[in-house]
mmCIF file of C-alpha atoms in Angstrom:
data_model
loop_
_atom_site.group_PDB
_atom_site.id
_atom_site.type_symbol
_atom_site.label_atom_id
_atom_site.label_comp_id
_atom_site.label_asym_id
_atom_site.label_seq_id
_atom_site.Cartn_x
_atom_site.Cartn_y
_atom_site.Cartn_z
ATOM 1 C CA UNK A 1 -41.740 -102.696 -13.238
ATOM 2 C CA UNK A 2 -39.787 -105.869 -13.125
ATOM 3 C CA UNK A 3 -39.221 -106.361 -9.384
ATOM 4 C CA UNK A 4 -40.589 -108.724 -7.560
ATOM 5 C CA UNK A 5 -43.359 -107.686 -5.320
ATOM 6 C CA UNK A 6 -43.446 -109.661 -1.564
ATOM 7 C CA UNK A 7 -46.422 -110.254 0.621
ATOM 8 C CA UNK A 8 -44.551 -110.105 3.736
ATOM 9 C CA UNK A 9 -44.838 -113.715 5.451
ATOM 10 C CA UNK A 10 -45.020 -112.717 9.193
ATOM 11 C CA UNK A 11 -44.787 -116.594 10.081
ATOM 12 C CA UNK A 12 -41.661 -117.081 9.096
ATOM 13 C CA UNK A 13 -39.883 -114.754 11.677
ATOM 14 C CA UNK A 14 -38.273 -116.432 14.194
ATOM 15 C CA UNK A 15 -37.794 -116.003 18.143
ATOM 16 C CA UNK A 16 -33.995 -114.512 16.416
ATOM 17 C CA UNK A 17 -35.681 -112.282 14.810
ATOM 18 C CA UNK A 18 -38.182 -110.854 16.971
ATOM 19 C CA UNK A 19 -35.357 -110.587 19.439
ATOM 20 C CA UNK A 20 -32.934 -108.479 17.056
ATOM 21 C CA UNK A 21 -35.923 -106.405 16.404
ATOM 22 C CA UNK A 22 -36.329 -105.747 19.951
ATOM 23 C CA UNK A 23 -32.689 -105.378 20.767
ATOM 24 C CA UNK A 24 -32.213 -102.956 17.350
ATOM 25 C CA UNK A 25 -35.498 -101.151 18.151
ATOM 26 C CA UNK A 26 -34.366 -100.682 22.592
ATOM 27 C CA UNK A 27 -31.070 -99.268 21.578
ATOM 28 C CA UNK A 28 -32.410 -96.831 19.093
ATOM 29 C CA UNK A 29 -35.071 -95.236 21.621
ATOM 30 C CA UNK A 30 -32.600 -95.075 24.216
ATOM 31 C CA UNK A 31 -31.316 -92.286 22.182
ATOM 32 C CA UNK A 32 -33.704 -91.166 19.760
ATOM 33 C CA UNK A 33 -36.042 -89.483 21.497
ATOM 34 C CA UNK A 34 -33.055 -86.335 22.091
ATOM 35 C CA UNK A 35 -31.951 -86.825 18.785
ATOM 36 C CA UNK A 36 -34.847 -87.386 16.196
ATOM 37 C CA UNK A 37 -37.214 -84.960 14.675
ATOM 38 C CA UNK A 38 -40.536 -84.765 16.148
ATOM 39 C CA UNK A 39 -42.275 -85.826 12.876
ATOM 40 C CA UNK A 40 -40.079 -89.050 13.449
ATOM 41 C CA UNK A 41 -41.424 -89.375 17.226
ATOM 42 C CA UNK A 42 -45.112 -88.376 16.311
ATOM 43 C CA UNK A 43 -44.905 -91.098 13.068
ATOM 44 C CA UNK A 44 -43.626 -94.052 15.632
ATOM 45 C CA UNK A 45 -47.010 -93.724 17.667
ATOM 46 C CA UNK A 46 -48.773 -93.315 14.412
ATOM 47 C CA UNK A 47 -47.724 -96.459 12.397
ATOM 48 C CA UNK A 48 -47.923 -98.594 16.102
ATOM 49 C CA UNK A 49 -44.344 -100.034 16.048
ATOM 50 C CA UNK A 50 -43.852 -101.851 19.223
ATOM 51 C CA UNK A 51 -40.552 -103.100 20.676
ATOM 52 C CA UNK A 52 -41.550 -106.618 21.164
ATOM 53 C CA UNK A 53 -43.195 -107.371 18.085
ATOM 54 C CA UNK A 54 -41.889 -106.979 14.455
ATOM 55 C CA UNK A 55 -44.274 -104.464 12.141
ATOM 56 C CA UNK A 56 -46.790 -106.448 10.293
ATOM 57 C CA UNK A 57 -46.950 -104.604 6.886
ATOM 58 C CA UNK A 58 -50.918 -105.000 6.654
ATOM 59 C CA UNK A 59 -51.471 -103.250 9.776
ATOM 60 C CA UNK A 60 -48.542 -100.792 9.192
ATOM 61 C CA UNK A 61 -50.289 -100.088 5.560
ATOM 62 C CA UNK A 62 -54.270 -99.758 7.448
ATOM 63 C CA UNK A 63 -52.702 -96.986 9.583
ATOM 64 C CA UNK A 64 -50.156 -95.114 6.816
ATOM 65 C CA UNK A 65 -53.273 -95.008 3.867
ATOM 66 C CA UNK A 66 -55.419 -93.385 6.573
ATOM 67 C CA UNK A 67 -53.022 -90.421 7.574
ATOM 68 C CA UNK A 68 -51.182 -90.076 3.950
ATOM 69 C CA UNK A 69 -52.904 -92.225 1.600
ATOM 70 C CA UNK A 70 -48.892 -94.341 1.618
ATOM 71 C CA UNK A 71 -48.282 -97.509 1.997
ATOM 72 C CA UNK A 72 -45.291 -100.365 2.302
ATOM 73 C CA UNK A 73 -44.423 -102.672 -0.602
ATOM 74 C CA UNK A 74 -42.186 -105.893 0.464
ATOM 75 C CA UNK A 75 -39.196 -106.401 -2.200
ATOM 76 C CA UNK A 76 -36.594 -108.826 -2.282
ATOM 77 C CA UNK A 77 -33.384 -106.200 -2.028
ATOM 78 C CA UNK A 78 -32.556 -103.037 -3.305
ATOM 79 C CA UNK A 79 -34.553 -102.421 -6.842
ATOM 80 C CA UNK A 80 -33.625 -100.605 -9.754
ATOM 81 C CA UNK A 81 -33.820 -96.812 -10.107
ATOM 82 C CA UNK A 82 -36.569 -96.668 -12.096
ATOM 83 C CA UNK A 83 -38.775 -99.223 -9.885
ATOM 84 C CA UNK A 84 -37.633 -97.280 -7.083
ATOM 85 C CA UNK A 85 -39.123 -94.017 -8.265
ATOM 86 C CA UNK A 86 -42.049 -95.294 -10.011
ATOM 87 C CA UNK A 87 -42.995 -96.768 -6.852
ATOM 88 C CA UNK A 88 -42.417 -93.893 -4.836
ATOM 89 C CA UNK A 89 -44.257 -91.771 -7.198
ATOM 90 C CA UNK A 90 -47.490 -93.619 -7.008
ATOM 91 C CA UNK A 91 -46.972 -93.564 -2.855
ATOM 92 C CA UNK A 92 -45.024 -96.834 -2.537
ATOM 93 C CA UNK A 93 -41.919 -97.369 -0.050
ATOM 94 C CA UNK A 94 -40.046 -100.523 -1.482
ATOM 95 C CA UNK A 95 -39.273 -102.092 2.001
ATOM 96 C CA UNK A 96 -37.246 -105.631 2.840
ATOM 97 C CA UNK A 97 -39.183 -108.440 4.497
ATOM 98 C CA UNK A 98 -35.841 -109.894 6.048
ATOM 99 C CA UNK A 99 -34.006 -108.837 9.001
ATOM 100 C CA UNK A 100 -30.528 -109.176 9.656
ATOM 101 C CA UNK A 101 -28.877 -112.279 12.446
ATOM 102 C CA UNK A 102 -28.062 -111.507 15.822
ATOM 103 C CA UNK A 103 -24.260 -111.439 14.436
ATOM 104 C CA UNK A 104 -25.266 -108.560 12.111
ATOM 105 C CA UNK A 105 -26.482 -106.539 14.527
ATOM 106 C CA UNK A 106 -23.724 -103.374 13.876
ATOM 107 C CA UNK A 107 -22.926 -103.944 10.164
ATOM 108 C CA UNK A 108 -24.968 -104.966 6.899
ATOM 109 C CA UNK A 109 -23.620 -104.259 3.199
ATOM 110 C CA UNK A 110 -27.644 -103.806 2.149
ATOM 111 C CA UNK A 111 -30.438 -102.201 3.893
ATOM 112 C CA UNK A 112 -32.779 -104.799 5.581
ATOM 113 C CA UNK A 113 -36.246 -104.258 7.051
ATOM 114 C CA UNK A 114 -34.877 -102.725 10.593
ATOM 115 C CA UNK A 115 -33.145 -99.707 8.384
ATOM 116 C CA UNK A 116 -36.038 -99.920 5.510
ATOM 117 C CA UNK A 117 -39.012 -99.929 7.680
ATOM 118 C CA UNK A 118 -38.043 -98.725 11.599
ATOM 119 C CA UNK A 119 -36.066 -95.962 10.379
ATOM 120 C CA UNK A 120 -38.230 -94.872 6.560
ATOM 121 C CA UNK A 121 -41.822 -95.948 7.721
ATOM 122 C CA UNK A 122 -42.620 -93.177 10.788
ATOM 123 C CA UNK A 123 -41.302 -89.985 8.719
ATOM 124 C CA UNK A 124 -44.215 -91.506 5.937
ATOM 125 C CA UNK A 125 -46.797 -90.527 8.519
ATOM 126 C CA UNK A 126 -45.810 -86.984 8.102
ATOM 127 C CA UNK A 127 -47.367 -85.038 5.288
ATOM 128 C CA UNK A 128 -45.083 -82.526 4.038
ATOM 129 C CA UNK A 129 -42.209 -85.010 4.026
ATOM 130 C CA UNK A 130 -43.948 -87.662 1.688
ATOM 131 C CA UNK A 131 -45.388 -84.971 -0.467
ATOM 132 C CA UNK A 132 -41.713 -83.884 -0.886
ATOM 133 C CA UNK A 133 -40.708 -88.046 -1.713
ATOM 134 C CA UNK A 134 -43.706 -88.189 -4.369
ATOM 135 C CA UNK A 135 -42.878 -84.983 -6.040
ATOM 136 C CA UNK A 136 -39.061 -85.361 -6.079
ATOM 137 C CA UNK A 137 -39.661 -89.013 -7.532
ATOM 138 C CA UNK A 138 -41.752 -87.557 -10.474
ATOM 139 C CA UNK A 139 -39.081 -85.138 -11.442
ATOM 140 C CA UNK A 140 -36.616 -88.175 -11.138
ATOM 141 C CA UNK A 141 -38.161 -90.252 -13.934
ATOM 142 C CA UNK A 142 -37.935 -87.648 -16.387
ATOM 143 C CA UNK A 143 -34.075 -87.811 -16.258
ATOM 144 C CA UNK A 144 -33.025 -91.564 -15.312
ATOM 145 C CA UNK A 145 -31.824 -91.793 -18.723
ATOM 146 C CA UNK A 146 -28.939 -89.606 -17.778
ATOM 147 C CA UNK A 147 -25.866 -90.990 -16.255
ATOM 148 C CA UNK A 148 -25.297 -87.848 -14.611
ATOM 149 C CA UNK A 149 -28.382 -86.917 -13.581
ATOM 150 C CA UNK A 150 -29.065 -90.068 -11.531
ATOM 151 C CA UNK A 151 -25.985 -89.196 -9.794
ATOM 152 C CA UNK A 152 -27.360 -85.892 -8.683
ATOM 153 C CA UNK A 153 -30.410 -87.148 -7.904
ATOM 154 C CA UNK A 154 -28.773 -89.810 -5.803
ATOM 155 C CA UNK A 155 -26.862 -86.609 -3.933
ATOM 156 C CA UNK A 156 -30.420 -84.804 -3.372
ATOM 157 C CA UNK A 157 -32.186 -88.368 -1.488
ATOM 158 C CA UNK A 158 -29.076 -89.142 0.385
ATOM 159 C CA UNK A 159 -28.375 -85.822 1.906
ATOM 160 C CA UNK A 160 -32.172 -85.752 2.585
ATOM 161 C CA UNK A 161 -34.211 -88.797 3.528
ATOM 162 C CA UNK A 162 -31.364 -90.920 4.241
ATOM 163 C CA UNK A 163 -29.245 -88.239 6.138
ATOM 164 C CA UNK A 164 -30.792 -85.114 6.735
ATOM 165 C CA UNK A 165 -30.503 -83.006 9.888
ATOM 166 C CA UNK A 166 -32.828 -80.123 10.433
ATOM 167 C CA UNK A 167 -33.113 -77.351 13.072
ATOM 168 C CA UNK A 168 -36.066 -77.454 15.474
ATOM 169 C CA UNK A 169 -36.529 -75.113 18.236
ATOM 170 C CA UNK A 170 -33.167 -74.316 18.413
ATOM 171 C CA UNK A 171 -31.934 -77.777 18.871
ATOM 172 C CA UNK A 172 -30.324 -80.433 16.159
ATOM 173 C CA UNK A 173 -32.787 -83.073 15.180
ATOM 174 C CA UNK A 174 -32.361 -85.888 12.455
ATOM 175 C CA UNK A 175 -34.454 -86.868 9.642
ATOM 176 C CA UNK A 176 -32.468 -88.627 7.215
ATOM 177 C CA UNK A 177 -32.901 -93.268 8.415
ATOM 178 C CA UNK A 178 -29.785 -93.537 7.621
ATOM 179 C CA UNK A 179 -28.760 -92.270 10.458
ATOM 180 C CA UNK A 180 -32.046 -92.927 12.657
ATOM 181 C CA UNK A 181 -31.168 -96.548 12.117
ATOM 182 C CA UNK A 182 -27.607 -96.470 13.272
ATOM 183 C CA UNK A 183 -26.661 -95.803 16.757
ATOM 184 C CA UNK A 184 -23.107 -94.609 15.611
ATOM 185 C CA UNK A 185 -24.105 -92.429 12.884
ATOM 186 C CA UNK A 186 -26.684 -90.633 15.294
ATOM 187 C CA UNK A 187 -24.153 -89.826 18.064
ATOM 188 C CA UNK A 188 -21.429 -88.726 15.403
ATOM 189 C CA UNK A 189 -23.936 -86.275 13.010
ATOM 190 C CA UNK A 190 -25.017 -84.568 16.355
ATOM 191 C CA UNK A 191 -21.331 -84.239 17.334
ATOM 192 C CA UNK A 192 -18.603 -81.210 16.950
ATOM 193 C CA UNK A 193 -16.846 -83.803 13.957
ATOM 194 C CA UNK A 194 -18.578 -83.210 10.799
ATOM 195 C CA UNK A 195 -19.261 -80.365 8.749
ATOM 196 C CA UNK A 196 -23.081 -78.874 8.635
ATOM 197 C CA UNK A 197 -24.692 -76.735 6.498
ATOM 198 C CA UNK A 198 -27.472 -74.952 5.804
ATOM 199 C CA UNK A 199 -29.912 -76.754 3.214
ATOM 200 C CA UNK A 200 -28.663 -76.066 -0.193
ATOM 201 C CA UNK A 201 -30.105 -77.986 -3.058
ATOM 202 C CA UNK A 202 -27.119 -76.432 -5.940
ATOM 203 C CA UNK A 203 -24.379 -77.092 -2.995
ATOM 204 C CA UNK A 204 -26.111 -80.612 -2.059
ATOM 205 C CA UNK A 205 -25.635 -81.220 -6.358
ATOM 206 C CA UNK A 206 -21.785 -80.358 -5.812
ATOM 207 C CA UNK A 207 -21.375 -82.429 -3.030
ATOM 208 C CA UNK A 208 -20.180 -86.301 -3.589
ATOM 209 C CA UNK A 209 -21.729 -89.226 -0.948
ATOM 210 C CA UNK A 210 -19.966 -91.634 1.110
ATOM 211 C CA UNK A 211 -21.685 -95.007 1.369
ATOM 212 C CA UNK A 212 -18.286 -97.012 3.151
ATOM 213 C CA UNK A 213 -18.576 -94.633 6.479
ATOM 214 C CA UNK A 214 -20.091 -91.773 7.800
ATOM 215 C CA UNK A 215 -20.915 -88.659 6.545
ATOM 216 C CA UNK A 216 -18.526 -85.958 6.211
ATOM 217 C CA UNK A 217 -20.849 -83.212 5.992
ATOM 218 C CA UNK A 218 -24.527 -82.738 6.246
ATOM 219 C CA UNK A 219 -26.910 -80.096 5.158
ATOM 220 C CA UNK A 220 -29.640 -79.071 8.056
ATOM 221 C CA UNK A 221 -33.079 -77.520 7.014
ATOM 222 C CA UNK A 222 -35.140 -75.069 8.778
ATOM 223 C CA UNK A 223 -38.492 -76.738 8.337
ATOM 224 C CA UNK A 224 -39.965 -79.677 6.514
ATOM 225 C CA UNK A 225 -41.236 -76.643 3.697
ATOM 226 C CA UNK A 226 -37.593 -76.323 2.593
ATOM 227 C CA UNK A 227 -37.896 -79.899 0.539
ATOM 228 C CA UNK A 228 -40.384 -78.942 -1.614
ATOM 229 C CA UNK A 229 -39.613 -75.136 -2.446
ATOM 230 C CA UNK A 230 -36.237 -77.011 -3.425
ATOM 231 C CA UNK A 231 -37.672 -79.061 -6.066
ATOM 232 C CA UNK A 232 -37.559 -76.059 -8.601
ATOM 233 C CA UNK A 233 -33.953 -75.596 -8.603
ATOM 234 C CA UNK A 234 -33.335 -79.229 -8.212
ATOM 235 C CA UNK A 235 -35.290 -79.899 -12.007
ATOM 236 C CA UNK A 236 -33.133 -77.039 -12.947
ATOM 237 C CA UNK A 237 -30.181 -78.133 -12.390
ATOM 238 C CA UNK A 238 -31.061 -81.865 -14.152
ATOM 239 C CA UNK A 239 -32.213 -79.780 -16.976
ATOM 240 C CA UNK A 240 -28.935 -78.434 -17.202
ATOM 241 C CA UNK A 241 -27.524 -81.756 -16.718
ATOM 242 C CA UNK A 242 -29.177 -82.868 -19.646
ATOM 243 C CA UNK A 243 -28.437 -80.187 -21.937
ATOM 244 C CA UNK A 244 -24.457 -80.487 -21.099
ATOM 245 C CA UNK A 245 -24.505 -83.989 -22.137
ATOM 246 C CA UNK A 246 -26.327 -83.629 -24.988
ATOM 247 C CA UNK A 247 -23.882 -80.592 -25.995
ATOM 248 C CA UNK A 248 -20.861 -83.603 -25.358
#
């Protein structure tokens, strides 16, 4: 891996910062609690975020390692594929050490640490969901050679950890931190607008992301067991990937 690993320098947060984590962190759990999955809930008390005080990875890590053996990695921005999935495979989340301005509060073009670790880091407390991360990210390096492939294994983590819904007790819960980290996007997934489905992996494959707005559709699991029993036909349908560009 060529990316830069961070040691997170806690020190060099400002009063700004701590206060746009606070402000960021407020306005989520104002809503949150009706809209997130449990796991997400449960993994909030488990990592000890706090509202007033921005995550110190070394704690964060203490607490993660106990309950799932995971742990945080600080990175300068958004890393290649292949560091991405190597990392993930041996139980790291690549996470940002900066935090956006008090002027950035709504809008970023690249993921900082409120989205990387306040929306990513609680749902890595919950054991069938990282098992799923590790597992998909080990079938992922087989194929990042493949143009195509990466593309549908792009489709497979964005319509999952960064916006999944799933169905709990009858109600509509989120998953997915790209939405847990936006208050728009959570309103506006829960709403009458989009399209839902049920959790497909071959119809997630066929299905194109937006990254400029919000979703237009959304696929909604049953349980957390649904990611992993999907891993089969997701290495399937890379494997076919493969073969047609091989046949080209």
């Amino acid at each position: 891996m060529s990316t830069i690993i961070l040691t997170q320098d806690y020190a060099a947060y400002t009063p700004e910062h701590q206060q746009v984590w606070n402000l960021l962190y407020n306005r989520q759990l104002n809503i949150l609690p009706a809209a997130a999955t449990k796991a997400f809930l449960l993994g909030l008390e488990d990592v000890g975020f706090e509202p007033n005080r921005i995550p110190d990875f070394n704690e964060v890590n203490e607490r993660l390692l106990a309950k799932t053996g995971w742990q945080l990695v600080g990175v300068p921005g958004i890393v290649d594929n292949r560091t991405f999935f190597e990392l993930l495979s041996q139980r790291k989340f690549p996470a940002t050490t900066w935090l956006r301005t008090m002027s950035q509060l709504d809008y970023l073009e690249e993921p900082d640490m409120f989205h990387d670790v306040f929306a990513h880091v609680p749902l890595l407390a919950n054991q069938e969901f990282v098992n799923f991360l590790e597992a998909m990210s080990q079938v992922a390096l087989n194929f990042l050679d493949n143009e195509w492939a990466v593309e549908l294994i792009s489709r497979l983590y964005w319509y999952t950890v960064e916006f999944g819904l799933i169905e709990e007790e009858g109600e509509l819960r989120i998953y997915g931190a790209g939405i847990l980290s936006s208050a728009g996007e959570t309103a506006y997934s829960l709403s009458e607008e989009p399209k839902r489905h049920a959790f497909n992996v071959r119809q997630i494959l066929q299905t194109p992301y937006i990254k400029e707005k919000f979703q237009e559709e959304y696929f909604v699991l049953e349980d957390y067991s649904q990611l992993m029993d999907s891993l089969t036909a997701f290495e399937d349908e890379l494997q076919l990937a493969l073969a047609q560009e091989e046949i080209k």
